[in-house]
Amino acid sequence: MTKTIQHTEGLVDRFGRRVKYVRLSVTDRCDFRCVYCMTEKMTFLPRDQVLTLEEIGRVASVFVDLGVEKVRLTGGEPLVRRDVMQLVDYIGTLGLKDFTMTTNGSQLPRFAKSLKDSGMHRLNISLDSLDAEKFKRITRNGELRKVIDGIDAAQQAGFQRIKLNTVIMRGRNDDEILELIEFVRQRGIDISFIEEMPLGEVSDHGREETFCSSDEVKDVIEQRYSLTAIKQQTGGPSRYYAMQDSPSRIGFISPHSHNFCGDCNRVRVTAEGRLLLCLGNEHSIDLRPILRANPTDNEPLRQAIIEAMDLKPERHHFTTDGDVQIVRFMNMTGG
Ligand code: SAM
Ligand code: SF4
């Protein structure tokens, strides 16, 4: 894969926000069907509509050339994409400050060591329940044991600051908040609790009935632990808190209750090459035709990305009334 060499002043939007962080979705496919993310019967993209690993590598390299310091690979489940390690190895050579992946953990027993060897810095692993049956109900076909083995494998491979991502849903897993906290404390890892977002129309439940705000989750935790806000944040949407007697940090990602758009430094690229300027809006441009029309020249891609910054909207407008506001599912968006 070719690396672009020109350096510029970077990517800045109309509101003066500097884009330093890109989330790349490497596939829309997944071995799970989490109830808040997908419907039971999903239709996935035909393969020719999905960017090749080389095309994703070109996108990453142009963003790095434009000043991006942090790349997260996501999906769908990034580790079910065939030969994904070729891409991971390539991005590992781009000199990023922070190279990370969000994964459901099921394939980590196989991949954790190679990910670490490739130069990946951190992992976010999604885990919504510690009860095998509940876990199966939420993921529809996930096996809790595999994910726990995956977390073990990531810790053994030497990953530091592993973070669990947990979507809390009323009546599904809101009774496990303290158990999950004990789990991360025992392992010395972090956790972020995420408010469910209205992306795609899910078949399992009305989102308004399961919505649980970060403040409610925090109240439950504070019945046992006092939480102190951590000033230094990580450049992502989480607001972090510390406990007095543990290195584990507790984060809250609260798209509804604590709007984080003001300091947004992120953009996303979907598996089909659509550059999304905001998670909660449709503003986007299609990079795939530009990549395919210019297979050996990254300059048109670079120009398109610079110009796209003007499309980044000021904020999202999610509501909790159950309305579908964005028809894309999270597996398409790249969480
Ligand atoms: N498959 C990987 C995983 O589950 O970690 C990566 C992709 S997944 C779309 C990324 C994150 O988005 C996961 O932590 C998942 O829980 C979260 N997510 C998916 N749909 C969501 C929704 N509607 N609202 C909030 N978070 C969601
Ligand atoms: Fe798959 Fe992740 Fe979506 Fe669950 S949240 S269905 S693991 S992409």
Coordinates of C-alpha atoms in Angstrom, one line a residue, residues 21 23 70 72 98 100 102 122-125 160-166 181 184 189-194 214 218 221-222 226-243 247-254 258 260 263 266:
Y21 CA -10.0 11.0 15.1
R23 CA -13.4 5.5 13.0
K70 CA -6.2 8.4 16.3
R72 CA -10.3 3.1 15.5
D98 CA -3.7 6.0 19.3
T100 CA -7.6 1.0 18.6
T102 CA -13.9 -1.9 19.1
R122 CA -5.9 -0.4 22.9
L123 CA -9.1 -2.4 22.7
N124 CA -12.7 -1.7 23.5
I125 CA -14.6 -4.9 24.1
Q160 CA -3.4 -2.1 28.9
R161 CA -6.4 0.0 29.6
I162 CA -8.8 -2.4 28.0
K163 CA -12.3 -0.9 28.2
L164 CA -15.6 -2.6 28.2
N165 CA -18.5 -1.0 26.4
T166 CA -21.9 -1.7 27.9
I181 CA -18.3 -2.8 38.1
V184 CA -13.8 -4.5 35.8
I189 CA -9.8 -2.6 33.3
D190 CA -12.2 0.3 32.5
I191 CA -15.9 0.4 31.5
S192 CA -18.1 2.8 29.7
F193 CA -21.9 2.7 30.0
I194 CA -23.6 3.8 26.7
S214 CA -26.4 7.7 32.2
K218 CA -24.4 6.7 37.8
I221 CA -23.0 3.0 41.1
E222 CA -22.8 5.8 43.7
S226 CA -18.1 7.6 45.3
L227 CA -17.1 8.8 41.9
T228 CA -14.7 11.6 41.2
A229 CA -14.8 13.2 37.7
I230 CA -11.5 12.9 35.9
K231 CA -10.5 16.1 34.3
Q232 CA -8.2 14.7 31.7
Q233 CA -10.4 13.1 29.0
T234 CA -9.4 10.7 26.2
G235 CA -10.5 12.5 23.1
G236 CA -13.6 10.3 22.7
P237 CA -17.2 10.9 23.8
S238 CA -16.9 9.3 27.2
R239 CA -16.9 11.3 30.5
Y240 CA -14.7 9.5 32.9
Y241 CA -14.9 9.0 36.7
A242 CA -12.5 7.4 39.2
M243 CA -13.1 5.3 42.2
P247 CA -7.5 2.0 39.1
S248 CA -10.5 1.1 37.0
R249 CA -12.2 4.1 35.4
I250 CA -15.9 4.4 34.7
G251 CA -17.1 6.2 31.6
F252 CA -20.5 7.4 30.4
I253 CA -21.3 7.9 26.8
S254 CA -24.5 9.9 26.9
H258 CA -25.1 15.1 28.0
F260 CA -21.0 15.8 23.4
D263 CA -15.9 19.2 21.3
R266 CA -14.4 12.6 15.0

